[in-house]
Amino acid sequence: MPANLHRMAVLAAQKAYAPYSNFPVGATIRTSDGRVYSGCNVENVSYPEGWCAETSAIAHMVMDGGGEIAEIAVSAPKMDSITPCGGCRQRIAEFGTPDTLVHLCDKDGVVESIRLADLLPKAFSKL
Ligand code: THU
């Protein structure tokens, strides 16, 4: 993993708009062709309308032409490590492969790296 992927996720969490949960999250993607995109969670007073950091990062990637997610680092400064929620696992799967690596981070670095196939076994696919 590029050394700065964890660092970028930590910095992305600092951009979070999370006044309701007070639980900032940051995520940074590296695509298989080497591009890097970050995102943060963005909440809403109508609570279910907010979205996750992973989703923001994916949106940035799609806006820049799309791509395949080779790895994604996720950081929540208030937790020792965070795993992507179920919805985000499916969103990562949309642009990833079974070998996409999901790096669970704390503030100092990667705590654990898990293959997407292990994080989302038997993922829904209409293909
Ligand atoms: N959150 C993320 O951004 N990513 C996850 O994988 C799990 C949860 C956000 C959503 C909400 O803004 C806050 O964390 C508390 O659930």
Tab-separated table of N, CA, C and O and ligand atoms in Angstrom:
chain	number	residue	atom	x	y	z
A	1	MET	N	0.850	-1.202	0.000
A	1	MET	CA	0.000	0.000	0.000
A	1	MET	C	0.879	1.244	0.000
A	1	MET	O	1.837	1.300	0.766
A	2	PRO	N	0.559	2.243	-0.841
A	2	PRO	CA	1.328	3.490	-0.748
A	2	PRO	C	1.245	4.021	0.673
A	2	PRO	O	0.173	4.001	1.288
A	3	ALA	N	2.383	4.443	1.189
A	3	ALA	CA	2.446	4.839	2.598
A	3	ALA	C	1.429	5.916	2.936
A	3	ALA	O	0.971	6.016	4.069
A	4	ASN	N	1.056	6.721	1.944
A	4	ASN	CA	0.215	7.863	2.283
A	4	ASN	C	-1.283	7.560	2.219
A	4	ASN	O	-2.098	8.438	2.510
A	5	LEU	N	-1.664	6.354	1.850
A	5	LEU	CA	-3.103	6.083	1.728
A	5	LEU	C	-3.790	6.191	3.094
A	5	LEU	O	-4.852	6.799	3.217
A	6	HIS	N	-3.152	5.622	4.105
A	6	HIS	CA	-3.685	5.749	5.462
A	6	HIS	C	-3.723	7.213	5.885
A	6	HIS	O	-4.725	7.695	6.409
A	7	ARG	N	-2.654	7.913	5.621
A	7	ARG	CA	-2.564	9.329	6.023
A	7	ARG	C	-3.666	10.154	5.342
A	7	ARG	O	-4.278	11.027	5.952
A	8	MET	N	-3.903	9.859	4.074
A	8	MET	CA	-4.947	10.600	3.347
A	8	MET	C	-6.331	10.309	3.925
A	8	MET	O	-7.182	11.197	3.986
A	9	ALA	N	-6.577	9.084	4.361
A	9	ALA	CA	-7.876	8.759	4.976
A	9	ALA	C	-8.042	9.498	6.294
A	9	ALA	O	-9.133	9.994	6.610
A	10	VAL	N	-6.957	9.594	7.043
A	10	VAL	CA	-7.011	10.343	8.309
A	10	VAL	C	-7.331	11.814	8.027
A	10	VAL	O	-8.172	12.430	8.699
A	11	LEU	N	-6.680	12.382	7.011
A	11	LEU	CA	-6.934	13.790	6.660
A	11	LEU	C	-8.354	13.977	6.142
A	11	LEU	O	-9.009	14.979	6.438
A	12	ALA	N	-8.858	12.989	5.389
A	12	ALA	CA	-10.225	13.086	4.860
A	12	ALA	C	-11.234	13.129	5.995
A	12	ALA	O	-12.242	13.860	5.925
A	13	ALA	N	-10.976	12.362	7.051
A	13	ALA	CA	-11.903	12.354	8.197
A	13	ALA	C	-12.006	13.741	8.828
A	13	ALA	O	-13.041	14.094	9.404
A	14	GLN	N	-10.937	14.521	8.688
A	14	GLN	CA	-10.969	15.882	9.252
A	14	GLN	C	-11.899	16.799	8.475
A	14	GLN	O	-12.253	17.882	8.933
A	15	LYS	N	-12.292	16.383	7.278
A	15	LYS	CA	-13.230	17.172	6.473
A	15	LYS	C	-14.679	16.745	6.718
A	15	LYS	O	-15.606	17.313	6.134
A	16	ALA	N	-14.888	15.709	7.514
A	16	ALA	CA	-16.230	15.140	7.674
A	16	ALA	C	-17.236	16.196	8.126
A	16	ALA	O	-16.911	17.104	8.900
A	17	TYR	N	-18.448	16.050	7.601
A	17	TYR	CA	-19.566	16.846	8.100
A	17	TYR	C	-20.450	15.868	8.883
A	17	TYR	O	-21.266	15.153	8.301
A	18	ALA	N	-20.204	15.811	10.187
A	18	ALA	CA	-20.872	14.798	11.008
A	18	ALA	C	-21.372	15.408	12.320
A	18	ALA	O	-21.034	14.944	13.418
A	19	PRO	N	-22.210	16.468	12.214
A	19	PRO	CA	-22.652	17.143	13.443
A	19	PRO	C	-23.649	16.327	14.258
A	19	PRO	O	-23.877	16.636	15.424
A	20	TYR	N	-24.251	15.305	13.674
A	20	TYR	CA	-25.302	14.550	14.381
A	20	TYR	C	-24.730	13.330	15.085
A	20	TYR	O	-25.040	13.085	16.252
A	21	SER	N	-23.875	12.589	14.418
A	21	SER	CA	-23.253	11.428	15.075
A	21	SER	C	-21.980	11.834	15.818
A	21	SER	O	-21.537	11.137	16.720
A	22	ASN	N	-21.399	12.962	15.400
A	22	ASN	CA	-20.093	13.349	15.929
A	22	ASN	C	-19.081	12.200	15.764
A	22	ASN	O	-18.279	11.934	16.653
A	23	PHE	N	-19.187	11.531	14.627
A	23	PHE	CA	-18.339	10.372	14.344
A	23	PHE	C	-17.748	10.532	12.947
A	23	PHE	O	-18.284	10.028	11.950
A	24	PRO	N	-16.649	11.294	12.852
A	24	PRO	CA	-16.044	11.523	11.529
A	24	PRO	C	-15.391	10.268	10.959
A	24	PRO	O	-14.821	9.464	11.712
A	25	VAL	N	-15.504	10.123	9.662
A	25	VAL	CA	-14.892	8.989	8.958
A	25	VAL	C	-14.233	9.519	7.678
A	25	VAL	O	-14.769	10.434	7.029
A	26	GLY	N	-13.101	8.951	7.331
A	26	GLY	CA	-12.430	9.275	6.070
A	26	GLY	C	-12.098	7.996	5.322
A	26	GLY	O	-11.888	6.941	5.938
A	27	ALA	N	-12.089	8.074	4.011
A	27	ALA	CA	-11.743	6.918	3.187
A	27	ALA	C	-10.929	7.394	1.989
A	27	ALA	O	-11.190	8.474	1.450
A	28	THR	N	-9.948	6.586	1.604
A	28	THR	CA	-9.143	6.903	0.414
A	28	THR	C	-8.983	5.653	-0.445
A	28	THR	O	-8.603	4.592	0.060
A	29	ILE	N	-9.293	5.835	-1.715
A	29	ILE	CA	-9.215	4.768	-2.719
A	29	ILE	C	-7.929	4.920	-3.516
A	29	ILE	O	-7.527	6.039	-3.844
A	30	ARG	N	-7.319	3.777	-3.860
A	30	ARG	CA	-6.330	3.771	-4.948
A	30	ARG	C	-6.882	2.883	-6.045
A	30	ARG	O	-7.289	1.741	-5.789
A	31	THR	N	-6.935	3.419	-7.244
A	31	THR	CA	-7.431	2.627	-8.372
A	31	THR	C	-6.310	1.749	-8.909
A	31	THR	O	-5.124	1.975	-8.640
A	32	SER	N	-6.697	0.755	-9.723
A	32	SER	CA	-5.673	-0.162	-10.244
A	32	SER	C	-4.711	0.543	-11.195
A	32	SER	O	-3.598	0.058	-11.428
A	33	ASP	N	-5.114	1.709	-11.732
A	33	ASP	CA	-4.163	2.467	-12.564
A	33	ASP	C	-3.514	3.621	-11.792
A	33	ASP	O	-2.962	4.542	-12.393
A	34	GLY	N	-3.624	3.565	-10.467
A	34	GLY	CA	-2.784	4.432	-9.640
A	34	GLY	C	-3.369	5.770	-9.236
A	34	GLY	O	-2.676	6.573	-8.618
A	35	ARG	N	-4.629	6.013	-9.558
A	35	ARG	CA	-5.233	7.273	-9.114
A	35	ARG	C	-5.730	7.138	-7.670
A	35	ARG	O	-6.040	6.036	-7.225
A	36	VAL	N	-5.838	8.277	-6.985
A	36	VAL	CA	-6.183	8.266	-5.568
A	36	VAL	C	-7.314	9.265	-5.306
A	36	VAL	O	-7.266	10.391	-5.809
A	37	TYR	N	-8.325	8.809	-4.571
A	37	TYR	CA	-9.485	9.667	-4.277
A	37	TYR	C	-9.878	9.493	-2.817
A	37	TYR	O	-9.951	8.368	-2.323
A	38	SER	N	-10.191	10.615	-2.172
A	38	SER	CA	-10.618	10.585	-0.784
A	38	SER	C	-12.058	11.040	-0.646
A	38	SER	O	-12.609	11.706	-1.537
A	39	GLY	N	-12.648	10.688	0.491
A	39	GLY	CA	-14.001	11.154	0.794
A	39	GLY	C	-14.239	11.123	2.293
A	39	GLY	O	-13.500	10.481	3.048
A	40	CYS	N	-15.255	11.858	2.709
A	40	CYS	CA	-15.646	11.887	4.125
A	40	CYS	C	-17.147	11.630	4.229
A	40	CYS	O	-17.865	11.704	3.223
A	41	ASN	N	-17.612	11.336	5.439
A	41	ASN	CA	-19.063	11.205	5.609
A	41	ASN	C	-19.721	12.582	5.647
A	41	ASN	O	-19.122	13.576	6.097
A	42	VAL	N	-20.934	12.627	5.129
A	42	VAL	CA	-21.696	13.876	5.022
A	42	VAL	C	-23.100	13.600	5.556
A	42	VAL	O	-23.864	12.853	4.928
A	43	GLU	N	-23.415	14.173	6.709
A	43	GLU	CA	-24.696	13.869	7.355
A	43	GLU	C	-25.752	14.919	7.022
A	43	GLU	O	-25.481	15.937	6.369
A	44	ASN	N	-26.971	14.615	7.465
A	44	ASN	CA	-28.102	15.497	7.180
A	44	ASN	C	-29.038	15.494	8.374
A	44	ASN	O	-29.163	14.474	9.058
A	45	VAL	N	-29.705	16.630	8.594
A	45	VAL	CA	-30.638	16.724	9.720
A	45	VAL	C	-31.750	15.683	9.594
A	45	VAL	O	-32.300	15.230	10.593
A	46	SER	N	-32.070	15.287	8.374
A	46	SER	CA	-32.959	14.149	8.147
A	46	SER	C	-32.052	12.914	8.126
A	46	SER	O	-31.526	12.525	7.084
A	47	TYR	N	-31.812	12.333	9.295
A	47	TYR	CA	-30.665	11.449	9.528
A	47	TYR	C	-30.399	10.390	8.449
A	47	TYR	O	-29.239	10.194	8.075
A	48	PRO	N	-31.404	9.702	7.956
A	48	PRO	CA	-31.059	8.640	6.980
A	48	PRO	C	-30.502	9.166	5.668
A	48	PRO	O	-29.995	8.385	4.855
A	49	GLU	N	-30.601	10.473	5.463
A	49	GLU	CA	-30.162	11.031	4.178
A	49	GLU	C	-28.660	11.258	4.087
A	49	GLU	O	-28.158	11.642	3.030
A	50	GLY	N	-27.942	11.057	5.184
A	50	GLY	CA	-26.492	11.221	5.117
A	50	GLY	C	-25.845	10.074	4.356
A	50	GLY	O	-26.507	9.090	4.002
A	51	TRP	N	-24.548	10.229	4.085
A	51	TRP	CA	-23.844	9.132	3.407
A	51	TRP	C	-22.426	8.975	3.971
A	51	TRP	O	-21.909	9.853	4.660
A	52	CYS	N	-21.850	7.838	3.640
A	52	CYS	CA	-20.581	7.414	4.255
A	52	CYS	C	-19.361	7.961	3.505
A	52	CYS	O	-19.439	8.334	2.327
A	53	ALA	N	-18.237	7.918	4.195
A	53	ALA	CA	-16.966	8.367	3.621
A	53	ALA	C	-16.600	7.561	2.372
A	53	ALA	O	-16.134	8.120	1.371
A	54	GLU	N	-16.814	6.258	2.427
A	54	GLU	CA	-16.471	5.400	1.285
A	54	GLU	C	-17.277	5.819	0.055
A	54	GLU	O	-16.764	5.825	-1.071
A	55	THR	N	-18.538	6.171	0.300
A	55	THR	CA	-19.422	6.583	-0.793
A	55	THR	C	-18.920	7.877	-1.427
A	55	THR	O	-18.921	8.024	-2.654
A	56	SER	N	-18.485	8.829	-0.592
A	56	SER	CA	-17.934	10.089	-1.128
A	56	SER	C	-16.698	9.827	-1.980
A	56	SER	O	-16.537	10.411	-3.060
A	57	ALA	N	-15.823	8.941	-1.506
A	57	ALA	CA	-14.596	8.642	-2.258
A	57	ALA	C	-14.945	7.999	-3.607
A	57	ALA	O	-14.353	8.340	-4.639
A	58	ILE	N	-15.920	7.088	-3.585
A	58	ILE	CA	-16.328	6.437	-4.837
A	58	ILE	C	-16.914	7.472	-5.796
A	58	ILE	O	-16.643	7.443	-7.004
A	59	ALA	N	-17.696	8.402	-5.272
A	59	ALA	CA	-18.282	9.436	-6.133
A	59	ALA	C	-17.191	10.269	-6.805
A	59	ALA	O	-17.290	10.599	-7.998
A	60	HIS	N	-16.136	10.595	-6.057
A	60	HIS	CA	-15.028	11.353	-6.661
A	60	HIS	C	-14.378	10.561	-7.794
A	60	HIS	O	-14.053	11.108	-8.849
A	61	MET	N	-14.193	9.252	-7.550
A	61	MET	CA	-13.578	8.404	-8.579
A	61	MET	C	-14.450	8.360	-9.837
A	61	MET	O	-13.953	8.494	-10.966
A	62	VAL	N	-15.757	8.204	-9.626
A	62	VAL	CA	-16.674	8.115	-10.773
A	62	VAL	C	-16.685	9.434	-11.542
A	62	VAL	O	-16.662	9.456	-12.782
A	63	MET	N	-16.681	10.548	-10.809
A	63	MET	CA	-16.670	11.859	-11.473
A	63	MET	C	-15.402	12.077	-12.281
A	63	MET	O	-15.381	12.864	-13.230
A	64	ASP	N	-14.334	11.383	-11.911
A	64	ASP	CA	-13.068	11.536	-12.635
A	64	ASP	C	-12.899	10.464	-13.709
A	64	ASP	O	-11.789	10.226	-14.178
A	65	GLY	N	-13.990	9.813	-14.051
A	65	GLY	CA	-13.928	8.856	-15.155
A	65	GLY	C	-14.104	7.406	-14.748
A	65	GLY	O	-14.066	6.526	-15.590
A	66	GLY	N	-14.260	7.147	-13.437
A	66	GLY	CA	-14.468	5.776	-12.976
A	66	GLY	C	-13.161	5.042	-12.791
A	66	GLY	O	-12.090	5.646	-12.781
A	67	GLY	N	-13.246	3.752	-12.637
A	67	GLY	CA	-12.036	2.958	-12.444
A	67	GLY	C	-12.314	1.745	-11.588
A	67	GLY	O	-13.454	1.496	-11.193
A	68	GLU	N	-11.249	0.988	-11.360
A	68	GLU	CA	-11.332	-0.219	-10.538
A	68	GLU	C	-10.624	0.056	-9.214
A	68	GLU	O	-9.488	0.543	-9.211
A	69	ILE	N	-11.312	-0.260	-8.117
A	69	ILE	CA	-10.718	-0.020	-6.803
A	69	ILE	C	-9.739	-1.151	-6.485
A	69	ILE	O	-10.147	-2.304	-6.331
A	70	ALA	N	-8.462	-0.801	-6.385
A	70	ALA	CA	-7.444	-1.797	-6.006
A	70	ALA	C	-7.383	-1.937	-4.495
A	70	ALA	O	-7.219	-3.036	-3.968
A	71	GLU	N	-7.501	-0.800	-3.806
A	71	GLU	CA	-7.470	-0.814	-2.341
A	71	GLU	C	-8.143	0.430	-1.811
A	71	GLU	O	-8.240	1.456	-2.497
A	72	ILE	N	-8.629	0.307	-0.583
A	72	ILE	CA	-9.294	1.443	0.054
A	72	ILE	C	-8.942	1.422	1.538
A	72	ILE	O	-9.010	0.367	2.185
A	73	ALA	N	-8.532	2.578	2.029
A	73	ALA	CA	-8.219	2.728	3.450
A	73	ALA	C	-9.360	3.488	4.112
A	73	ALA	O	-9.865	4.472	3.560
A	74	VAL	N	-9.778	3.024	5.279
A	74	VAL	CA	-10.872	3.664	6.006
A	74	VAL	C	-10.388	3.989	7.419
A	74	VAL	O	-9.764	3.147	8.071
A	75	SER	N	-10.692	5.213	7.854
A	75	SER	CA	-10.230	5.651	9.168
A	75	SER	C	-11.342	6.391	9.904
A	75	SER	O	-12.016	7.248	9.331
A	76	ALA	N	-11.543	6.033	11.158
A	76	ALA	CA	-12.456	6.768	12.033
A	76	ALA	C	-11.671	7.086	13.300
A	76	ALA	O	-11.365	6.173	14.072
A	77	PRO	N	-11.314	8.346	13.497
A	77	PRO	CA	-10.411	8.682	14.596
A	77	PRO	C	-10.917	8.241	15.963
A	77	PRO	O	-10.131	8.040	16.876
A	78	LYS	N	-12.226	8.062	16.089
A	78	LYS	CA	-12.769	7.681	17.398
A	78	LYS	C	-12.786	6.169	17.627
A	78	LYS	O	-13.206	5.713	18.686
A	79	MET	N	-12.356	5.398	16.648
A	79	MET	CA	-12.325	3.941	16.810
A	79	MET	C	-10.933	3.407	16.520
A	79	MET	O	-10.191	3.991	15.737
A	80	ASP	N	-10.608	2.292	17.120
A	80	ASP	CA	-9.300	1.675	16.868
A	80	ASP	C	-9.223	1.184	15.432
A	80	ASP	O	-8.176	1.225	14.806
A	81	SER	N	-10.334	0.670	14.924
A	81	SER	CA	-10.417	0.383	13.495
A	81	SER	C	-11.890	0.326	13.133
A	81	SER	O	-12.738	0.055	13.975
A	82	ILE	N	-12.180	0.601	11.878
A	82	ILE	CA	-13.572	0.647	11.426
A	82	ILE	C	-13.687	-0.224	10.183
A	82	ILE	O	-12.799	-0.203	9.320
A	83	THR	N	-14.756	-0.999	10.119
A	83	THR	CA	-15.016	-1.754	8.894
A	83	THR	C	-16.148	-1.069	8.145
A	83	THR	O	-17.089	-0.559	8.763
A	84	PRO	N	-16.089	-1.036	6.834
A	84	PRO	CA	-17.163	-0.391	6.055
A	84	PRO	C	-18.519	-1.033	6.351
A	84	PRO	O	-18.620	-2.246	6.563
A	85	CYS	N	-19.550	-0.203	6.366
A	85	CYS	CA	-20.907	-0.706	6.595
A	85	CYS	C	-21.326	-1.614	5.423
A	85	CYS	O	-20.657	-1.667	4.377
A	86	GLY	N	-22.427	-2.311	5.610
A	86	GLY	CA	-22.872	-3.253	4.587
A	86	GLY	C	-23.100	-2.608	3.233
A	86	GLY	O	-22.695	-3.141	2.193
A	87	GLY	N	-23.769	-1.438	3.252
A	87	GLY	CA	-24.041	-0.747	1.988
A	87	GLY	C	-22.762	-0.367	1.271
A	87	GLY	O	-22.641	-0.499	0.046
A	88	CYS	N	-21.775	0.108	2.031
A	88	CYS	CA	-20.506	0.513	1.400
A	88	CYS	C	-19.729	-0.693	0.900
A	88	CYS	O	-19.012	-0.604	-0.104
A	89	ARG	N	-19.852	-1.837	1.572
A	89	ARG	CA	-19.196	-3.046	1.045
A	89	ARG	C	-19.731	-3.364	-0.348
A	89	ARG	O	-18.991	-3.712	-1.261
A	90	GLN	N	-21.045	-3.234	-0.492
A	90	GLN	CA	-21.645	-3.503	-1.807
A	90	GLN	C	-21.200	-2.444	-2.819
A	90	GLN	O	-20.944	-2.755	-3.986
A	91	ARG	N	-21.066	-1.183	-2.382
A	91	ARG	CA	-20.619	-0.121	-3.305
A	91	ARG	C	-19.161	-0.338	-3.710
A	91	ARG	O	-18.780	-0.104	-4.863
A	92	ILE	N	-18.331	-0.752	-2.758
A	92	ILE	CA	-16.932	-1.054	-3.098
A	92	ILE	C	-16.898	-2.220	-4.081
A	92	ILE	O	-16.131	-2.208	-5.057
A	93	ALA	N	-17.764	-3.211	-3.860
A	93	ALA	CA	-17.797	-4.381	-4.747
A	93	ALA	C	-18.168	-3.992	-6.173
A	93	ALA	O	-17.700	-4.601	-7.139
A	94	GLU	N	-18.986	-2.957	-6.303
A	94	GLU	CA	-19.409	-2.509	-7.628
A	94	GLU	C	-18.207	-2.112	-8.495
A	94	GLU	O	-18.216	-2.293	-9.709
A	95	PHE	N	-17.179	-1.566	-7.827
A	95	PHE	CA	-16.005	-1.052	-8.551
A	95	PHE	C	-14.722	-1.797	-8.177
A	95	PHE	O	-13.639	-1.369	-8.566
A	96	GLY	N	-14.867	-2.864	-7.408
A	96	GLY	CA	-13.692	-3.598	-6.969
A	96	GLY	C	-13.629	-4.987	-7.570
A	96	GLY	O	-14.318	-5.296	-8.558
A	97	THR	N	-12.789	-5.813	-6.987
A	97	THR	CA	-12.653	-7.223	-7.366
A	97	THR	C	-12.622	-8.009	-6.060
A	97	THR	O	-12.482	-7.427	-4.976
A	98	PRO	N	-12.712	-9.332	-6.135
A	98	PRO	CA	-12.594	-10.101	-4.882
A	98	PRO	C	-11.284	-9.826	-4.152
A	98	PRO	O	-11.206	-9.958	-2.934
A	99	ASP	N	-10.251	-9.409	-4.903
A	99	ASP	CA	-8.938	-9.164	-4.290
A	99	ASP	C	-8.735	-7.720	-3.832
A	99	ASP	O	-7.651	-7.385	-3.311
A	100	THR	N	-9.728	-6.867	-4.044
A	100	THR	CA	-9.613	-5.497	-3.533
A	100	THR	C	-9.294	-5.549	-2.042
A	100	THR	O	-9.950	-6.270	-1.285
A	101	LEU	N	-8.300	-4.786	-1.648
A	101	LEU	CA	-7.903	-4.792	-0.235
A	101	LEU	C	-8.557	-3.634	0.504
A	101	LEU	O	-8.505	-2.483	0.056
A	102	VAL	N	-9.166	-3.961	1.629
A	102	VAL	CA	-9.782	-2.953	2.490
A	102	VAL	C	-8.903	-2.826	3.733
A	102	VAL	O	-8.733	-3.796	4.485
A	103	HIS	N	-8.302	-1.652	3.893
A	103	HIS	CA	-7.392	-1.413	5.008
A	103	HIS	C	-8.145	-0.724	6.146
A	103	HIS	O	-8.664	0.386	5.965
A	104	LEU	N	-8.213	-1.393	7.272
A	104	LEU	CA	-8.860	-0.822	8.452
A	104	LEU	C	-7.780	-0.105	9.245
A	104	LEU	O	-6.779	-0.717	9.624
A	105	CYS	N	-8.003	1.182	9.472
A	105	CYS	CA	-6.929	2.006	10.030
A	105	CYS	C	-7.283	2.569	11.396
A	105	CYS	O	-8.456	2.785	11.703
A	106	ASP	N	-6.245	2.820	12.183
A	106	ASP	CA	-6.413	3.718	13.324
A	106	ASP	C	-5.621	4.984	12.992
A	106	ASP	O	-5.197	5.165	11.851
A	107	LYS	N	-5.401	5.832	13.978
A	107	LYS	CA	-4.771	7.110	13.644
A	107	LYS	C	-3.299	6.939	13.239
A	107	LYS	O	-2.736	7.796	12.580
A	108	ASP	N	-2.700	5.816	13.641
A	108	ASP	CA	-1.268	5.636	13.384
A	108	ASP	C	-0.943	4.842	12.128
A	108	ASP	O	0.177	4.896	11.632
A	109	GLY	N	-1.919	4.071	11.640
A	109	GLY	CA	-1.612	3.257	10.473
A	109	GLY	C	-2.653	2.180	10.254
A	109	GLY	O	-3.745	2.217	10.832
A	110	VAL	N	-2.286	1.209	9.430
A	110	VAL	CA	-3.208	0.120	9.098
A	110	VAL	C	-3.205	-0.921	10.220
A	110	VAL	O	-2.146	-1.405	10.623
A	111	VAL	N	-4.393	-1.231	10.709
A	111	VAL	CA	-4.536	-2.235	11.768
A	111	VAL	C	-4.700	-3.622	11.147
A	111	VAL	O	-4.158	-4.609	11.635
A	112	GLU	N	-5.464	-3.672	10.063
A	112	GLU	CA	-5.760	-4.957	9.420
A	112	GLU	C	-6.122	-4.695	7.965
A	112	GLU	O	-6.778	-3.696	7.657
A	113	SER	N	-5.730	-5.585	7.083
A	113	SER	CA	-6.104	-5.493	5.669
A	113	SER	C	-6.881	-6.748	5.305
A	113	SER	O	-6.405	-7.867	5.555
A	114	ILE	N	-8.061	-6.560	4.746
A	114	ILE	CA	-8.961	-7.682	4.467
A	114	ILE	C	-9.345	-7.648	2.994
A	114	ILE	O	-9.686	-6.588	2.453
A	115	ARG	N	-9.332	-8.818	2.357
A	115	ARG	CA	-9.808	-8.896	0.971
A	115	ARG	C	-11.310	-8.655	0.943
A	115	ARG	O	-12.051	-9.107	1.827
A	116	LEU	N	-11.766	-7.986	-0.098
A	116	LEU	CA	-13.197	-7.693	-0.200
A	116	LEU	C	-14.026	-8.979	-0.190
A	116	LEU	O	-15.104	-9.027	0.407
A	117	ALA	N	-13.507	-10.033	-0.814
A	117	ALA	CA	-14.241	-11.302	-0.852
A	117	ALA	C	-14.475	-11.859	0.553
A	117	ALA	O	-15.442	-12.580	0.784
A	118	ASP	N	-13.587	-11.510	1.481
A	118	ASP	CA	-13.760	-11.981	2.860
A	118	ASP	C	-14.667	-11.053	3.659
A	118	ASP	O	-15.286	-11.475	4.622
A	119	LEU	N	-14.710	-9.785	3.228
A	119	LEU	CA	-15.552	-8.807	3.921
A	119	LEU	C	-17.002	-8.883	3.436
A	119	LEU	O	-17.929	-8.575	4.182
A	120	LEU	N	-17.171	-9.286	2.199
A	120	LEU	CA	-18.522	-9.378	1.628
A	120	LEU	C	-18.643	-10.689	0.843
A	120	LEU	O	-18.683	-10.702	-0.390
A	121	PRO	N	-18.704	-11.806	1.581
A	121	PRO	CA	-18.824	-13.082	0.874
A	121	PRO	C	-20.175	-13.196	0.196
A	121	PRO	O	-21.169	-12.645	0.686
A	122	LYS	N	-20.211	-13.876	-0.927
A	122	LYS	CA	-21.452	-14.098	-1.660
A	122	LYS	C	-22.174	-12.783	-1.965
A	122	LYS	O	-23.378	-12.651	-1.799
A	123	ALA	N	-21.399	-11.766	-2.384
A	123	ALA	CA	-21.977	-10.462	-2.718
A	123	ALA	C	-23.032	-10.591	-3.797
A	123	ALA	O	-22.900	-11.427	-4.712
A	124	PHE	N	-24.057	-9.787	-3.711
A	124	PHE	CA	-25.072	-9.773	-4.763
A	124	PHE	C	-24.434	-9.299	-6.062
A	124	PHE	O	-23.704	-8.306	-6.092
A	125	SER	N	-24.713	-9.980	-7.124
A	125	SER	CA	-24.292	-9.539	-8.449
A	125	SER	C	-25.304	-10.060	-9.443
A	125	SER	O	-25.700	-11.225	-9.395
A	126	LYS	N	-25.733	-9.176	-10.343
A	126	LYS	CA	-26.674	-9.627	-11.373
A	126	LYS	C	-25.933	-10.117	-12.617
A	126	LYS	O	-26.539	-10.524	-13.563
A	127	LEU	N	-24.596	-10.031	-12.559
A	127	LEU	CA	-23.811	-10.419	-13.723
A	127	LEU	C	-23.637	-11.919	-13.802
A	127	LEU	O	-23.602	-12.597	-12.816
B	1	THU	N1	-19.923	5.864	8.450
B	1	THU	C1	-19.052	5.931	7.401
B	1	THU	O1	-18.764	7.022	6.885
B	1	THU	N2	-18.518	4.777	6.943
B	1	THU	C2	-18.787	3.546	7.456
B	1	THU	O2	-18.305	2.552	6.937
B	1	THU	C3	-19.649	3.407	8.630
B	1	THU	C4	-20.317	4.626	9.096
B	1	THU	C5	-20.521	7.112	8.960
B	1	THU	C6	-21.988	7.256	8.701
B	1	THU	C7	-22.387	8.258	9.774
B	1	THU	O3	-22.171	9.571	9.270
B	1	THU	C8	-21.399	7.996	10.896
B	1	THU	O4	-20.368	7.190	10.360
B	1	THU	C9	-22.004	7.306	12.101
B	1	THU	O5	-22.607	6.127	11.754
